[in-house]
PDB file of C-alpha atoms in Angstrom:
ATOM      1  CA  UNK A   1      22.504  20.056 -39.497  1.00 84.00           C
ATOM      2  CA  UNK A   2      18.837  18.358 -39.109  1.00 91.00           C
ATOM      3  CA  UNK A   3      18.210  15.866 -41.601  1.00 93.00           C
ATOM      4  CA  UNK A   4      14.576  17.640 -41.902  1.00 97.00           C
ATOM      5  CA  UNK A   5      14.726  21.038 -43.447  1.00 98.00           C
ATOM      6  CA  UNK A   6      12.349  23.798 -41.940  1.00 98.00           C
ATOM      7  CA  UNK A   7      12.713  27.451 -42.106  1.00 98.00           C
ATOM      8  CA  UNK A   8      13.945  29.109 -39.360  1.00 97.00           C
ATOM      9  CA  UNK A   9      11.047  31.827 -38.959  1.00 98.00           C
ATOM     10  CA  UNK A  10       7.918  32.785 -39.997  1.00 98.00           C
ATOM     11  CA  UNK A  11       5.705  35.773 -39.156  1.00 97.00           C
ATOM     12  CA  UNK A  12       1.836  36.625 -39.286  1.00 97.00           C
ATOM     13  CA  UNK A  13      -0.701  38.980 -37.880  1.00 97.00           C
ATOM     14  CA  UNK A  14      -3.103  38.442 -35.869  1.00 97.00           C
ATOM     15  CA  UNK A  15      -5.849  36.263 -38.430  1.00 97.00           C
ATOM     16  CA  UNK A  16      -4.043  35.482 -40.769  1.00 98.00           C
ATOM     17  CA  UNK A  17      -2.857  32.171 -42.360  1.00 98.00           C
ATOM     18  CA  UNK A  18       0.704  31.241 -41.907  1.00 98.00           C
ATOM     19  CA  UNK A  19       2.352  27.831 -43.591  1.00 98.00           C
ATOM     20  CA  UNK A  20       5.747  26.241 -41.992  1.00 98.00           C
ATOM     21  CA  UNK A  21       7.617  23.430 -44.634  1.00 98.00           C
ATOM     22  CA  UNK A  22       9.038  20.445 -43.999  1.00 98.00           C
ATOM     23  CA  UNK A  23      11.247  18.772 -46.223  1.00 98.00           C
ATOM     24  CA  UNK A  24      13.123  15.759 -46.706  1.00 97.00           C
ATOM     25  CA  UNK A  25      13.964  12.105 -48.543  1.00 97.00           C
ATOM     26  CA  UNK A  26      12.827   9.002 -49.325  1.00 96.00           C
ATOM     27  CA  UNK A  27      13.983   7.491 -46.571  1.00 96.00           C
ATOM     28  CA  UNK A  28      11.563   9.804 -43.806  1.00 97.00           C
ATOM     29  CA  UNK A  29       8.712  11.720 -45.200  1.00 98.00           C
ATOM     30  CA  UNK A  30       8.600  10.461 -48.504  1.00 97.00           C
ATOM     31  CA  UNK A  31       7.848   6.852 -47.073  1.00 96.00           C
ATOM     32  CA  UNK A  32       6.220   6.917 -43.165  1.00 96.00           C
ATOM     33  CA  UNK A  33       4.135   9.771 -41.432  1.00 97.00           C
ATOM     34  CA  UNK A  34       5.545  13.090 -40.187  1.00 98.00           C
ATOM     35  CA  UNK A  35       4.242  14.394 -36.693  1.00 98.00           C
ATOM     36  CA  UNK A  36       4.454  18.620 -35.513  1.00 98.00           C
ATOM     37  CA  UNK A  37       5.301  19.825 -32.435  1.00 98.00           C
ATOM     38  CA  UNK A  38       4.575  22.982 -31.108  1.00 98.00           C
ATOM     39  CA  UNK A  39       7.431  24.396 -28.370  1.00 98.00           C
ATOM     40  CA  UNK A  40       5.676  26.885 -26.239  1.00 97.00           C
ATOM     41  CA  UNK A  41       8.863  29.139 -24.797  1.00 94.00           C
ATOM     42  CA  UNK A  42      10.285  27.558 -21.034  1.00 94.00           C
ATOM     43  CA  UNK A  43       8.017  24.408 -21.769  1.00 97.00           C
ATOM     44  CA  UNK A  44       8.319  21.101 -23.471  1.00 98.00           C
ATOM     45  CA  UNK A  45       6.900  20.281 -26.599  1.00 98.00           C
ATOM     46  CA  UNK A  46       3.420  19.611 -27.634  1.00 98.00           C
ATOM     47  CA  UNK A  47       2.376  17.390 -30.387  1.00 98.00           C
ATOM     48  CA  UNK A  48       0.427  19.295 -32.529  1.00 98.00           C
ATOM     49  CA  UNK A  49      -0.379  17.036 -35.856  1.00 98.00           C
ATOM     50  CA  UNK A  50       0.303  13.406 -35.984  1.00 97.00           C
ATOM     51  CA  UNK A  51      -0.066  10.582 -39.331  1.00 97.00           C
ATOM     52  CA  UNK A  52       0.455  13.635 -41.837  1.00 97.00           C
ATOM     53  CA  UNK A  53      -2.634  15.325 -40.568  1.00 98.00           C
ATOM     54  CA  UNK A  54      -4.296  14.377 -37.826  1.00 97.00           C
ATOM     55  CA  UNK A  55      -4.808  16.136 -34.130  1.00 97.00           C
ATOM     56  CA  UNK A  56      -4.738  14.875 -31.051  1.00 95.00           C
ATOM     57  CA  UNK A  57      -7.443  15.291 -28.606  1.00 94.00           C
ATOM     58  CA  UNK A  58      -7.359  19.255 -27.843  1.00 95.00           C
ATOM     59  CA  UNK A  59      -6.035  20.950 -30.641  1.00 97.00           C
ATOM     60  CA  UNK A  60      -7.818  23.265 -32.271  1.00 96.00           C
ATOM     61  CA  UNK A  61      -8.627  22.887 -35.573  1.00 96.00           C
ATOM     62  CA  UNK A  62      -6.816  26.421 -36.864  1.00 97.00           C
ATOM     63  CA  UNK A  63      -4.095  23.934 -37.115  1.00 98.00           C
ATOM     64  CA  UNK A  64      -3.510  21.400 -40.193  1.00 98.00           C
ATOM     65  CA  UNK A  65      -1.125  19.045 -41.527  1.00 98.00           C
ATOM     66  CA  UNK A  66      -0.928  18.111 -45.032  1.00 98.00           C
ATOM     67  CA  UNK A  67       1.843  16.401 -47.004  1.00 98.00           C
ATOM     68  CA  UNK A  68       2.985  15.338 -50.600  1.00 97.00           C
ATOM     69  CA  UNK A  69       5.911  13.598 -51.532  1.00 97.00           C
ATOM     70  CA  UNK A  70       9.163  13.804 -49.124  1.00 97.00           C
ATOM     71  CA  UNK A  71       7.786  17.521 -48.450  1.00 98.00           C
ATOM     72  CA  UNK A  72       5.055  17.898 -45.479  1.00 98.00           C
ATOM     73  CA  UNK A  73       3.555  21.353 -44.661  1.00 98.00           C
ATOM     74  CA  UNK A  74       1.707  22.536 -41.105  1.00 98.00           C
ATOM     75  CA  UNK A  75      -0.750  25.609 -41.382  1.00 98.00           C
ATOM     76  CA  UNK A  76      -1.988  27.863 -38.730  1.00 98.00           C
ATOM     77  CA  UNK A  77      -5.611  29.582 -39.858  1.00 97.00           C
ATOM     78  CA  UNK A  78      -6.804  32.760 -37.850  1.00 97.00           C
ATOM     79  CA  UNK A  79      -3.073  33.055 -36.004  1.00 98.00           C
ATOM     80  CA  UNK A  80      -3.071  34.154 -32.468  1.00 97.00           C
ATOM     81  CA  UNK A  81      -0.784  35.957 -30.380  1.00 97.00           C
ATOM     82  CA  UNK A  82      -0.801  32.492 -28.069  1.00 97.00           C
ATOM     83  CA  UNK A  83       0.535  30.935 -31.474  1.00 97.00           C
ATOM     84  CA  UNK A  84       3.648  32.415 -30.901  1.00 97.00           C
ATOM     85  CA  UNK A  85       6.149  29.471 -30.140  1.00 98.00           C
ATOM     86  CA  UNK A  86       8.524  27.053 -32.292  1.00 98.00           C
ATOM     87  CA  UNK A  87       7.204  24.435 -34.510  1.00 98.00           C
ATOM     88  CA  UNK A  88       9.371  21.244 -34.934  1.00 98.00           C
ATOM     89  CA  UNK A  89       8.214  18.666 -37.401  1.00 98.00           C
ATOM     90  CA  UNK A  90       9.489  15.323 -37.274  1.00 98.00           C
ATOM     91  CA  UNK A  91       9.111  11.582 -38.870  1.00 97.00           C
ATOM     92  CA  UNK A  92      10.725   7.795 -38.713  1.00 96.00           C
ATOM     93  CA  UNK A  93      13.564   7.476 -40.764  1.00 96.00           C
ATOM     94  CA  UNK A  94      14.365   3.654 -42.480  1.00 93.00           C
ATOM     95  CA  UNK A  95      17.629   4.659 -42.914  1.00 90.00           C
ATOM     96  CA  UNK A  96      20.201   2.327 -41.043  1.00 87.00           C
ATOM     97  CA  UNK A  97      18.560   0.634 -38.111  1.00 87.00           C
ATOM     98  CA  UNK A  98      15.709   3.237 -38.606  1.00 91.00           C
ATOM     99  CA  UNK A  99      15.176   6.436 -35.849  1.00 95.00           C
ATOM    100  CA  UNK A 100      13.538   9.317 -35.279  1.00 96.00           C
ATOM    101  CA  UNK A 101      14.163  12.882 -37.132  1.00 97.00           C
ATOM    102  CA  UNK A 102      13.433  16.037 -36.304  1.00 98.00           C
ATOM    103  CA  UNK A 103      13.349  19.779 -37.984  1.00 98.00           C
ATOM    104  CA  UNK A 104      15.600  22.110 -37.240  1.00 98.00           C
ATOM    105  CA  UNK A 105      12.648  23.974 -36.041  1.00 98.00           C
ATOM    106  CA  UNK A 106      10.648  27.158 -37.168  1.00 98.00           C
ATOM    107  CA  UNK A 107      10.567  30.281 -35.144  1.00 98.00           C
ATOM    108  CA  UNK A 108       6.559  31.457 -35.430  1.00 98.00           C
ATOM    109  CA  UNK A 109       6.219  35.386 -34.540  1.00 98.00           C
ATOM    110  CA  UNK A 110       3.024  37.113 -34.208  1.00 97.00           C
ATOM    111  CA  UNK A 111       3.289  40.863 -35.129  1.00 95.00           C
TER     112      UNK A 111
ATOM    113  CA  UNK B   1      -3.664  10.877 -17.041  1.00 86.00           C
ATOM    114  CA  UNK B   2      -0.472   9.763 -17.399  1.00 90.00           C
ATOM    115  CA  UNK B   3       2.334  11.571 -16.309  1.00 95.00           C
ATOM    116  CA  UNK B   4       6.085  12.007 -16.466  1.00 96.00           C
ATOM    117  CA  UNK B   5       9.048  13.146 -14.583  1.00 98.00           C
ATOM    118  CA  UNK B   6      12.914  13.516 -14.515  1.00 98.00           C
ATOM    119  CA  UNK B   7      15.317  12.955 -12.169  1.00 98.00           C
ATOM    120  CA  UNK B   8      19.295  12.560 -12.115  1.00 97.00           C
ATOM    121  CA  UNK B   9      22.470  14.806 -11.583  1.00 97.00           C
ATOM    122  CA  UNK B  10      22.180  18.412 -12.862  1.00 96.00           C
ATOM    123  CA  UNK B  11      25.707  18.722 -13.507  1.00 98.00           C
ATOM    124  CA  UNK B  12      28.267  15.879 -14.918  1.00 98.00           C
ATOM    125  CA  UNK B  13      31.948  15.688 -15.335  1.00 98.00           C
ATOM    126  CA  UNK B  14      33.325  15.129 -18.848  1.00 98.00           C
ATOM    127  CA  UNK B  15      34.212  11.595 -19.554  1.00 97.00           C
ATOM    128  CA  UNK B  16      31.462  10.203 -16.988  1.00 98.00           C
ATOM    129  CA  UNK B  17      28.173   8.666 -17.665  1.00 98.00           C
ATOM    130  CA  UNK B  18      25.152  10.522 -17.373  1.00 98.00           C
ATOM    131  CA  UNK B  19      22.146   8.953 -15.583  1.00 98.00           C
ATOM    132  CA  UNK B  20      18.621  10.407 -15.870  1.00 98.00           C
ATOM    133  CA  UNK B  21      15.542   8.209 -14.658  1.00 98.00           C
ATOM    134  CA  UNK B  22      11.922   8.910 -15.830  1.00 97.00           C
ATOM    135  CA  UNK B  23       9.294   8.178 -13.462  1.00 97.00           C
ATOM    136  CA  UNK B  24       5.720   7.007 -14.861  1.00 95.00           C
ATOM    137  CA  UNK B  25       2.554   7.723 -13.007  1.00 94.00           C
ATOM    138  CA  UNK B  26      -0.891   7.237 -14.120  1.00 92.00           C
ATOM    139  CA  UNK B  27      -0.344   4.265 -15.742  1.00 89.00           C
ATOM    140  CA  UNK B  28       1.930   1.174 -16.578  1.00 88.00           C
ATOM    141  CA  UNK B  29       5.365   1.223 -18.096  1.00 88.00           C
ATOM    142  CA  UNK B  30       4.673  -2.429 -19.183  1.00 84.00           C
ATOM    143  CA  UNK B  31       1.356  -1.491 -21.449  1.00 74.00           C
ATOM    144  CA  UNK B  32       1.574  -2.827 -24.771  1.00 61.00           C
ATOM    145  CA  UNK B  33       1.772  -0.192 -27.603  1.00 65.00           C
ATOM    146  CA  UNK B  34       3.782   2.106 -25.842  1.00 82.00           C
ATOM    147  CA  UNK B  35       7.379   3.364 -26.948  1.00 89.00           C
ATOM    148  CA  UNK B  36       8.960   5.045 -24.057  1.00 94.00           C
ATOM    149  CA  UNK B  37      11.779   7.604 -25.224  1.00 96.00           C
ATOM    150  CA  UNK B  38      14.511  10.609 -24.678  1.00 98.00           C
ATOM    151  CA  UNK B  39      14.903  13.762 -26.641  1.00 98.00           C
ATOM    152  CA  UNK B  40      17.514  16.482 -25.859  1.00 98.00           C
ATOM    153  CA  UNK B  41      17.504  20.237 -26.734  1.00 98.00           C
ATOM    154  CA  UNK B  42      20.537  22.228 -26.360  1.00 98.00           C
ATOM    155  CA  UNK B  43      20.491  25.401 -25.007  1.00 97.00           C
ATOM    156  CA  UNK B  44      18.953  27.366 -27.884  1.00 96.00           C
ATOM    157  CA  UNK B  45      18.744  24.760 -30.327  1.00 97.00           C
ATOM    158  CA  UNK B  46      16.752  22.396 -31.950  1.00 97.00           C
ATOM    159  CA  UNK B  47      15.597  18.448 -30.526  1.00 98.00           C
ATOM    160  CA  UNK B  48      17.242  15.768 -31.379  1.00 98.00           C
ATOM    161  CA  UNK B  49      15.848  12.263 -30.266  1.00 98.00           C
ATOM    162  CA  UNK B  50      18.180  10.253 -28.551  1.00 98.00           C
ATOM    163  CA  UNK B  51      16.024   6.809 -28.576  1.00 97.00           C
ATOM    164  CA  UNK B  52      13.401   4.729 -26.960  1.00 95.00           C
ATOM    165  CA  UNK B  53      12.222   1.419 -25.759  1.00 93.00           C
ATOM    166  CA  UNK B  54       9.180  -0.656 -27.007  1.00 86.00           C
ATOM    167  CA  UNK B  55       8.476  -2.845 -23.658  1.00 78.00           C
ATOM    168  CA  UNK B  56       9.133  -6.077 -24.246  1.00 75.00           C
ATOM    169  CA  UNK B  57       9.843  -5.594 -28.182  1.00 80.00           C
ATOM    170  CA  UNK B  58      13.692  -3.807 -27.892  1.00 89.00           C
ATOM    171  CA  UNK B  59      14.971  -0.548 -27.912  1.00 94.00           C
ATOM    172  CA  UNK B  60      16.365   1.791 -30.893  1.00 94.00           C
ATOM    173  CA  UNK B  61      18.984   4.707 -30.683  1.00 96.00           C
ATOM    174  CA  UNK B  62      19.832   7.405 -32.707  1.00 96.00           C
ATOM    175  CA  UNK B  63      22.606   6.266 -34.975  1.00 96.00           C
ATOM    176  CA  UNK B  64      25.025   9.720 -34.188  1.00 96.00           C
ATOM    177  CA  UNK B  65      24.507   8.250 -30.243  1.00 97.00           C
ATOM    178  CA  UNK B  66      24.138   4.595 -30.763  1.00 97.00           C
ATOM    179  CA  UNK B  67      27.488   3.696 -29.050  1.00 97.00           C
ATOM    180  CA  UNK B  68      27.137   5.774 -25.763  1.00 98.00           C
ATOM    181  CA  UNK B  69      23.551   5.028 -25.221  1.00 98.00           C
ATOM    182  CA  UNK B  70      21.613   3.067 -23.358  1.00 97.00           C
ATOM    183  CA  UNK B  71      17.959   3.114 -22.880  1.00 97.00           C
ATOM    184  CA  UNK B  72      16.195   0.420 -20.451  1.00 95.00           C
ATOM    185  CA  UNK B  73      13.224   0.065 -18.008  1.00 93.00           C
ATOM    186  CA  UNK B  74      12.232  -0.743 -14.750  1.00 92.00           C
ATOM    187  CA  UNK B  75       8.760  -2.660 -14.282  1.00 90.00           C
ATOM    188  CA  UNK B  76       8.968  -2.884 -10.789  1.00 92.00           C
ATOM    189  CA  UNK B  77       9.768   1.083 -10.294  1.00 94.00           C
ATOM    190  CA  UNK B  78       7.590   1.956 -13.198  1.00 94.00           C
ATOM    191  CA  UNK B  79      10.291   4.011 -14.948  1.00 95.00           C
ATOM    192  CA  UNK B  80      12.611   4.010 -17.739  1.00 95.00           C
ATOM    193  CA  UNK B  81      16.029   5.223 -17.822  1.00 97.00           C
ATOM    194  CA  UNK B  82      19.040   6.613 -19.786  1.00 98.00           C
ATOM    195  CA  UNK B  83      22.364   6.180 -19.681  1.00 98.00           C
ATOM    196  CA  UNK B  84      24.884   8.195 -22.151  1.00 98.00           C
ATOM    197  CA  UNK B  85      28.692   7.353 -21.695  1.00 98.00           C
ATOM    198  CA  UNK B  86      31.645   9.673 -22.150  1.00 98.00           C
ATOM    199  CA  UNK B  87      30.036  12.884 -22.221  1.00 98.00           C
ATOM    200  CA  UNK B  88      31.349  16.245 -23.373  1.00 98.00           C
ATOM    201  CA  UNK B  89      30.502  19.549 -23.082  1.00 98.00           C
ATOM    202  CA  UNK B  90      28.477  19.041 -25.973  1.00 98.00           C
ATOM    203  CA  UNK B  91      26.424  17.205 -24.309  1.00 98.00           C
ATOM    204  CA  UNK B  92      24.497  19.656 -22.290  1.00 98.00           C
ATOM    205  CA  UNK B  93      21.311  19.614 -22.918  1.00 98.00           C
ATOM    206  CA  UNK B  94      17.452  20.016 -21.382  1.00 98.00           C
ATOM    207  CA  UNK B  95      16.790  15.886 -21.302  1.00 98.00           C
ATOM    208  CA  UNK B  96      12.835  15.130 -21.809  1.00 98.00           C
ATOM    209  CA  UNK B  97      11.450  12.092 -21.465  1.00 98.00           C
ATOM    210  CA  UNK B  98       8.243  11.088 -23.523  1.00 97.00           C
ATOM    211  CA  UNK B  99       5.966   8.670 -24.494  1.00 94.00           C
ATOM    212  CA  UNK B 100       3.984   7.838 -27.458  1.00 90.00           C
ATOM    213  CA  UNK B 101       0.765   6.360 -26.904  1.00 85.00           C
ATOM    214  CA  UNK B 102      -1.585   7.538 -30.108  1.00 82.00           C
ATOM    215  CA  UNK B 103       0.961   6.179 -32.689  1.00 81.00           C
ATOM    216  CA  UNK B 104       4.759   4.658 -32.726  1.00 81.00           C
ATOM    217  CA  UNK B 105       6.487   7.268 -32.967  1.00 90.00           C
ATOM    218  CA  UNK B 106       4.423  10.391 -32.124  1.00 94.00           C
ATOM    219  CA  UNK B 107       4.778  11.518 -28.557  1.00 96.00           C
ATOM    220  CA  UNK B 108       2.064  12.909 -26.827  1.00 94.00           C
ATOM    221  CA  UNK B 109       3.094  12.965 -23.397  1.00 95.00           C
ATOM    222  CA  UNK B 110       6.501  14.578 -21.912  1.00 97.00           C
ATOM    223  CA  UNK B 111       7.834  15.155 -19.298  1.00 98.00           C
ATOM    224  CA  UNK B 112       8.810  18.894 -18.064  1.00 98.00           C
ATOM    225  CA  UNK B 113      12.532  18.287 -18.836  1.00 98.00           C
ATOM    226  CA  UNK B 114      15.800  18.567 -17.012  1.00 98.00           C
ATOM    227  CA  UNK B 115      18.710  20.189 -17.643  1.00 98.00           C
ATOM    228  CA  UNK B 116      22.178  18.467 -17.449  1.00 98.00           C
ATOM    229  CA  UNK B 117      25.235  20.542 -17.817  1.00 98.00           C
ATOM    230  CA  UNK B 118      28.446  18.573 -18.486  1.00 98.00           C
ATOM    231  CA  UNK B 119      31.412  20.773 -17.148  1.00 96.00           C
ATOM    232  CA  UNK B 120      34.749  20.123 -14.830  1.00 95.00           C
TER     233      UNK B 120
END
């Protein structure tokens, strides 16, 4: 069992908006910065959204990162069929000596 | 550019110690700001991040891991390694290595991955 909640799918067509949650505690989210990965299938993982909301160099913009209390939320504007893949957020946790978390991940399907 | 790639045993026996190396090219494994890390993925599951170094700073595990792991580097090979003791089937995993470079804890470089079955 993660100690990050996500669901495990979501599902858009092509244009459309589509929202993957994140939650957890005090002790991860509600306290230091959660990052998003996207997991194209076969490949490793890509970060997508780091410090809540930012993008690294290459991302497109259709994706966004936002976050409010121990919950964190990535959106995908104007989904494409390339979008297809699973999304993993993740985030420090002070708990103990302090380590990383992950998601149990979110299984994004374009129709 | 930098870049990053596995190496080690595909297949382990239960009970050994499984050795993975992570090679480093296109830059220096001693750079400051750098954490250097491991994540595993099951077959068909989720990742789960096993630990990392910070050069010259230490290293932190994952507390369900803490006592079978250990995470070190290599300045004169460039790379970083893993070692995980007493390993069971559940165990097997696709091994990544990764580095974070933009922020602590956010990694924006991996490697391709390799897989590591643990079986008799």
């Amino acid at each position: 069992q993660s100690v990050l909640t996500q669901p495990p799918s979501a599902s858009g067509t092509p244009g459309q908006r589509v929202t993957i949650s994140c939650s957890g505690s005090s002790s991860n989210i509600g306290t230091e910065a959660v990052n998003w990965y996207q997991q194209l299938p076969g490949t490793a993982p890509r970060l997508l959204i780091y410090n809540d909301h930012q993008r690294p160099s290459g991302v497109p913009d259709r994706f966004s990162g936002s976050k409010s209390g121990t919950s964190a939320s990535l959106a995908i504007s104007g989904l494409q069929s390339e979008d297809e893949a699973d999304y993993y957020c993740a985030s420090w946790d002070d708990s103990l000596k302090g380590y990383v978390v992950f998601g149990g991940g979110t299984k994004v399907t374009v129709l | 550019q930098l870049l990053l790639q596995e190496s080690g045993p595909g297949l382990v026996k239960p009970s050994e110690t499984l050795s993975l190396t992570c090679s480093v090219s296109g830059g220096s494994i001693s750079s400051s700001g750098h954490y250097w890390g491991w994540i595993r993925q099951p077959p068909g599951k989720g990742l789960e991040w096993i630990g990392a170094i910070y050069y010259s700073v230490g290293t932190y595990y994952n507390p369900s891991l803490e006592s079978r792991v250990t995470i070190s580097v290599d300045t004169s090979k460039n790379h970083f390694s893993l070692k995980l003791s007493s390993v069971t089937a559940t165990d097997t995993a696709v091994y990544y290595c990764a580095t974070a470079v933009i922020k602590d804890d956010a990694y924006d470089h991996w490697g391709q991955g390799t897989l590591v079955s643990v079986s008799s």
